[in-house]
Short mmCIF file of C-alpha atoms in Angstrom, two decimals:
data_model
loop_
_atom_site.label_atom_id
_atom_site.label_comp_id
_atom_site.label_asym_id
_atom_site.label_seq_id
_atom_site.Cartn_x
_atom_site.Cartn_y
_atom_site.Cartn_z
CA UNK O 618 -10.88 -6.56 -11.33
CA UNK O 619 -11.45 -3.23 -8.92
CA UNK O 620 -10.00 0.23 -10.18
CA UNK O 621 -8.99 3.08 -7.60
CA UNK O 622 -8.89 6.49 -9.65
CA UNK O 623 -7.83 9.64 -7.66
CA UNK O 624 -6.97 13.05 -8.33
CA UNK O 625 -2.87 13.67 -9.12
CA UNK O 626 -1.26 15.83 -7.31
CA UNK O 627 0.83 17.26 -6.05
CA UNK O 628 -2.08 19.43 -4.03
CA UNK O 629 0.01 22.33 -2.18
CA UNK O 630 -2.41 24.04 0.63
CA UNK O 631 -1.61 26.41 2.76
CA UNK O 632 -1.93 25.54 6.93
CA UNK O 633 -5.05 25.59 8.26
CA UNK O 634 -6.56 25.20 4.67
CA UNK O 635 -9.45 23.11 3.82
CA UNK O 636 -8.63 19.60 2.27
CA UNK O 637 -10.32 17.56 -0.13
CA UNK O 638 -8.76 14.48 -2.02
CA UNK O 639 -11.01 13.19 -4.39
CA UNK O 640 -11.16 9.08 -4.85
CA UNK O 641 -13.63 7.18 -6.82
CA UNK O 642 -13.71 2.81 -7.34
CA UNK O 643 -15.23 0.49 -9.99
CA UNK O 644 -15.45 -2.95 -7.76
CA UNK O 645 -17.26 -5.91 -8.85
CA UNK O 646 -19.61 -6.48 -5.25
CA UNK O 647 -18.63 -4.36 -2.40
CA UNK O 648 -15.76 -3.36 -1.00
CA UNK O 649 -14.49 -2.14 1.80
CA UNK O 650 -12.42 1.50 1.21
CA UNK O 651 -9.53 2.77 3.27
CA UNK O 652 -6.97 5.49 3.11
CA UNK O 653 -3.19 5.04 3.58
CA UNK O 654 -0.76 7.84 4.35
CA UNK O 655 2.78 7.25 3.81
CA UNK O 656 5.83 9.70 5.00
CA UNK O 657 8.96 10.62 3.46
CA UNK O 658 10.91 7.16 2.82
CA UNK O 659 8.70 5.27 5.03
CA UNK O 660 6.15 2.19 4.41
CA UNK O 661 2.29 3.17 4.31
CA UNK O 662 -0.08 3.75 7.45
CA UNK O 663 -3.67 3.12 7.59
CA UNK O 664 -5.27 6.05 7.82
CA UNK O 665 -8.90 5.26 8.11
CA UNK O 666 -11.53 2.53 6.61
CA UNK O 667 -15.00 2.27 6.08
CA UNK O 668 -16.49 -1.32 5.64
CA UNK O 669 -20.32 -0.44 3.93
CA UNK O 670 -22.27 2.05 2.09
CA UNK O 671 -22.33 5.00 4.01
CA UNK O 672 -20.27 4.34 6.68
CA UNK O 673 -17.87 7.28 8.01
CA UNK O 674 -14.28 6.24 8.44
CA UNK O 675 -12.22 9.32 10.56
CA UNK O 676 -8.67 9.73 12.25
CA UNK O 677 -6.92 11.90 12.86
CA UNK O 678 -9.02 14.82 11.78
CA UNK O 679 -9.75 13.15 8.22
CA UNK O 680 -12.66 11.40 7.34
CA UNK O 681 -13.84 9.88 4.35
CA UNK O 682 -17.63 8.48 3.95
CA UNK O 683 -18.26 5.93 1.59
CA UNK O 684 -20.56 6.74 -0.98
CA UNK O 685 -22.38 3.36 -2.87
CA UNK O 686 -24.09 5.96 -5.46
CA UNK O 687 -21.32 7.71 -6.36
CA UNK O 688 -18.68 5.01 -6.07
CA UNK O 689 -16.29 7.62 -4.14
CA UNK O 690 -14.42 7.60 -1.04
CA UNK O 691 -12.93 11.48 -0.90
CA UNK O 692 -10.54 11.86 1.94
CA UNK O 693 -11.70 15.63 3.86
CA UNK O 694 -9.73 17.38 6.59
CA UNK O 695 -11.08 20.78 7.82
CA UNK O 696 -7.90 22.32 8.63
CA UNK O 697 -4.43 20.76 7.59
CA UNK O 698 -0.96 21.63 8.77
CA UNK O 699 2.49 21.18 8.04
CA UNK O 700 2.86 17.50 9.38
CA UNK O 701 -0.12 16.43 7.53
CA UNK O 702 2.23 16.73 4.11
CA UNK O 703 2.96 13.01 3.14
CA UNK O 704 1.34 10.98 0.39
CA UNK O 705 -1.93 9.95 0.76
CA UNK O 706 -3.38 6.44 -0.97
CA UNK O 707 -7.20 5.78 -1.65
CA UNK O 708 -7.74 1.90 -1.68
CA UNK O 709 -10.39 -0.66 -2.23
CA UNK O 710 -10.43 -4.54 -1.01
CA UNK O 711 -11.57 -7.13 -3.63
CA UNK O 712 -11.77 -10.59 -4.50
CA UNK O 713 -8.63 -12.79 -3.74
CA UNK O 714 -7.68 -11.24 -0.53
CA UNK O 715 -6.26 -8.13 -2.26
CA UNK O 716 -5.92 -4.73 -2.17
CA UNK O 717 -6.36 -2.70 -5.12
CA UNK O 718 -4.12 1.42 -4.75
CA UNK O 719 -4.77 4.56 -6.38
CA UNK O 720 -1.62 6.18 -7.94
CA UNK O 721 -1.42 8.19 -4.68
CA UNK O 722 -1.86 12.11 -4.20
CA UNK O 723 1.06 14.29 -2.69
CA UNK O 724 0.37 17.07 -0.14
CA UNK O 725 2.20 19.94 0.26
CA UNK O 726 1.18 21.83 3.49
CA UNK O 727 2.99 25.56 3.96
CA UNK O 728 3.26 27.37 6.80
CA UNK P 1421 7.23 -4.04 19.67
CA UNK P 1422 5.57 -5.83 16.57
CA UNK P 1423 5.64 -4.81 13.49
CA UNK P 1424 7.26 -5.44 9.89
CA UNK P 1425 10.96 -5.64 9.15
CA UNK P 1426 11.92 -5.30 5.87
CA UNK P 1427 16.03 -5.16 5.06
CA UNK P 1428 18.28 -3.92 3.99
CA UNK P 1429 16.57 -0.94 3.41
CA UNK P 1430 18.69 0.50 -0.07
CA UNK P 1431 20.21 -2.30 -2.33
CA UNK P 1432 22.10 -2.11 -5.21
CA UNK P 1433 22.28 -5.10 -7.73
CA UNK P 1434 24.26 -5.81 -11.22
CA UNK P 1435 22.31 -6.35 -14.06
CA UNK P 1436 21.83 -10.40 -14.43
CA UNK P 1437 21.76 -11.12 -10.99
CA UNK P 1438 19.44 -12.02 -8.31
CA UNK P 1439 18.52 -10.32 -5.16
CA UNK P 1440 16.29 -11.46 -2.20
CA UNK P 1441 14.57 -9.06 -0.30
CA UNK P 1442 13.89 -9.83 3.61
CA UNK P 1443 10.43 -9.01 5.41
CA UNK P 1444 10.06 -10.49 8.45
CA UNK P 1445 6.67 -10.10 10.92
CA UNK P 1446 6.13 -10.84 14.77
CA UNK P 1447 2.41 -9.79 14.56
CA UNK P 1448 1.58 -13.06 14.22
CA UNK P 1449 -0.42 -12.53 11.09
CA UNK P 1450 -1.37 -15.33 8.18
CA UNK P 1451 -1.45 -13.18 5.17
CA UNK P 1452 1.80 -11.48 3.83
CA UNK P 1453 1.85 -9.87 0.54
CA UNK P 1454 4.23 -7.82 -1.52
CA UNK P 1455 4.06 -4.19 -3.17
CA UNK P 1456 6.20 -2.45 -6.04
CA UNK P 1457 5.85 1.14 -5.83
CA UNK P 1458 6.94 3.44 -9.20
CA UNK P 1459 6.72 7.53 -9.15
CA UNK P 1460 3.04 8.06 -10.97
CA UNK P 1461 2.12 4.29 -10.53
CA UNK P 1462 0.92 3.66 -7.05
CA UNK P 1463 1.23 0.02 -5.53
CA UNK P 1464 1.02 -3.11 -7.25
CA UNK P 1465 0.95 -6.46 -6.05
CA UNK P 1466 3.62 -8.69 -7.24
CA UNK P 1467 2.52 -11.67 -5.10
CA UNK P 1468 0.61 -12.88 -1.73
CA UNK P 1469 0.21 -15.26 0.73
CA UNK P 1470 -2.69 -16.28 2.93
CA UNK P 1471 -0.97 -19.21 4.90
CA UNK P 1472 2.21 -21.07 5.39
CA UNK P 1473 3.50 -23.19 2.30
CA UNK P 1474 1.02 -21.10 -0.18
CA UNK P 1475 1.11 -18.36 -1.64
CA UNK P 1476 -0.28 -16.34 -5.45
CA UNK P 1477 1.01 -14.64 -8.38
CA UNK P 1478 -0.13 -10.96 -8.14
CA UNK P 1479 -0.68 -8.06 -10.90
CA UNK P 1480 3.26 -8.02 -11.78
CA UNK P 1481 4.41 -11.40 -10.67
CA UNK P 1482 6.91 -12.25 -13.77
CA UNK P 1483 10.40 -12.43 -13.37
CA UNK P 1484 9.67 -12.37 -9.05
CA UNK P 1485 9.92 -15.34 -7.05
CA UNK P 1486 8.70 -16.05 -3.24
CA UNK P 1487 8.63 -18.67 -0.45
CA UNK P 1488 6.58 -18.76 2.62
CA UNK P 1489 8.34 -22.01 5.05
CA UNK P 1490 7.66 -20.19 8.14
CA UNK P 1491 4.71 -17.47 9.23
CA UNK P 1492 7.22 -15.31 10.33
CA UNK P 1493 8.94 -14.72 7.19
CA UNK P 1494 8.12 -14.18 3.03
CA UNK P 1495 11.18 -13.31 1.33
CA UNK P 1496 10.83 -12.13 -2.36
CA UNK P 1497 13.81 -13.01 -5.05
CA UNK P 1498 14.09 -10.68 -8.34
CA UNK P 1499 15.27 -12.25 -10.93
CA UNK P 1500 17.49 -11.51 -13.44
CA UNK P 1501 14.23 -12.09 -15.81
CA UNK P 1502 13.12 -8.85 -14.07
CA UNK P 1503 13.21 -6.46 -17.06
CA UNK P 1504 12.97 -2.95 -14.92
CA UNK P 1505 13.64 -4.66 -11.26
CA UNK P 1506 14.40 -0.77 -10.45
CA UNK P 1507 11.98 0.45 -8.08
CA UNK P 1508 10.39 0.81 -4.33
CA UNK P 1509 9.13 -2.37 -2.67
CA UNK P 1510 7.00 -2.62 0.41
CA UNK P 1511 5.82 -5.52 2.39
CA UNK P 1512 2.87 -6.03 4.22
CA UNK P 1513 0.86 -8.23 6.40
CA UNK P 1514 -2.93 -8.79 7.49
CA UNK P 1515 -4.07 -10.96 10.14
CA UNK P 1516 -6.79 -12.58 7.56
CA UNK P 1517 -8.98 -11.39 4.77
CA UNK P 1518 -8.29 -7.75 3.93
CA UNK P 1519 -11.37 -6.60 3.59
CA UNK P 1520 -11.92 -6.72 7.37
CA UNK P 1521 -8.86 -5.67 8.76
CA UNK P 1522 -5.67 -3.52 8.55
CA UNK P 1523 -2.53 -4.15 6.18
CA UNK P 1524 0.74 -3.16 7.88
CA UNK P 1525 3.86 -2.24 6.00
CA UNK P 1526 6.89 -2.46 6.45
CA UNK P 1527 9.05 0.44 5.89
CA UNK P 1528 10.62 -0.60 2.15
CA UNK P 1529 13.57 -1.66 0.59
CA UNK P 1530 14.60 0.33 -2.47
CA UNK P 1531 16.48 -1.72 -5.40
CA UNK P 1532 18.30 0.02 -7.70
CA UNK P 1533 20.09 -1.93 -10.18
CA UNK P 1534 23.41 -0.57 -11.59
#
């Protein structure tokens, strides 16, 4: 079955800091890849997906571009602030109508 | 407005009983599916359900029971067979095959059992 792998956190960044999540799949076929954010005591949000190889998903200010050589999916924002501090999910779609989740990367944003 | 209700949101539970969680959708969607979320763990799928009167076992499914009679509504029972039933759970629905389209979630029903 697919495998999401990205980094732990929790990453604490400073506003208006440059953000980089890192996110990398092993998927039998292709996927597509998509980002969830989830706040405080709240169900997840998509965040933004990208369907094929190369493909840039944004939102928001993030993007993510999905990278068939590498097998990644890293989540980039060039300047974060304090809302922006939530957990943030790197997923992949597979076989059987499912989705497969990272372990999910807190962010600390401080003024 | 549409969206996913899932209720109640904290619930406590003895050890040896059972407990059905509620998630209920107006989106109109066929696929329904449900999440346990643990600190360090991420999501995993317990089980899901593409259309009325069907559904699959998921990554975790032992010791979890569903039902799917209506579109609207997938309710998820934890058994007493549950060893660690402790934990986060989140519903979520899809108008079709995930690949192509966007999971919503509900906002999660915490189980704690005492």
């Amino acid at each position: 079955g697919n495998s999401v792998t990205q980094m732990e956190g929790p990453v604490t960044l400073s506003e208006e800091a440059f953000l980089t999540i890192n996110c990398t799949y092993t998927a039998t076929g292709y996927p597509s890849l998509f980002w969830y954010v989830q706040y405080p005591g709240e169900g997840l949000q998509l965040l933004l997906k990208a369907t094929k190889a190369d493909d840039k998903g944004s939102n928001k200010g993030f993007e993510a571009t999905y990278r068939k050589e590498t097998t990644s999916f890293h989540l980039e924002k060039g300047s974060v602030q304090v809302s922006d501090s939530a957990v943030y999910f790197c997923a992949a779609s597979g076989g059987g109508n499912k989705l497969t989740f990272g372990t999910g990367t807190q962010l600390k944003v401080e003024l | 407005d549409g969206g996913i209700t899932q209720s109640p949101k904290y619930l406590f539970r003895k050890e040896g009983q059972n407990v059905t969680l509620s998630c209920e959708q107006n989106l109109n969607h066929d696929a329904m599916y449900w999440y346990r979320q643990d600190p360090g763990q991420g999501l995993r799928l317990i089980y899901y359900s593409q259309i009325v009167n069907d559904f699959q076992k998921g990554d975790i499914a032992e010791g979890y029971s569903v039902s799917r009679e209506k579109k609207e509504s997938f309710p998820l029972t934890v058994t007493s067979a549950q060893k660690n039933p402790t934990a986060f759970y989140l519903c979520a629905s899809s108008t079709g095959l995930i690949m192509n389209t966007e999971a919503f979630f509900g906002q999660g029903t915490r189980l704690t059992v005492v």
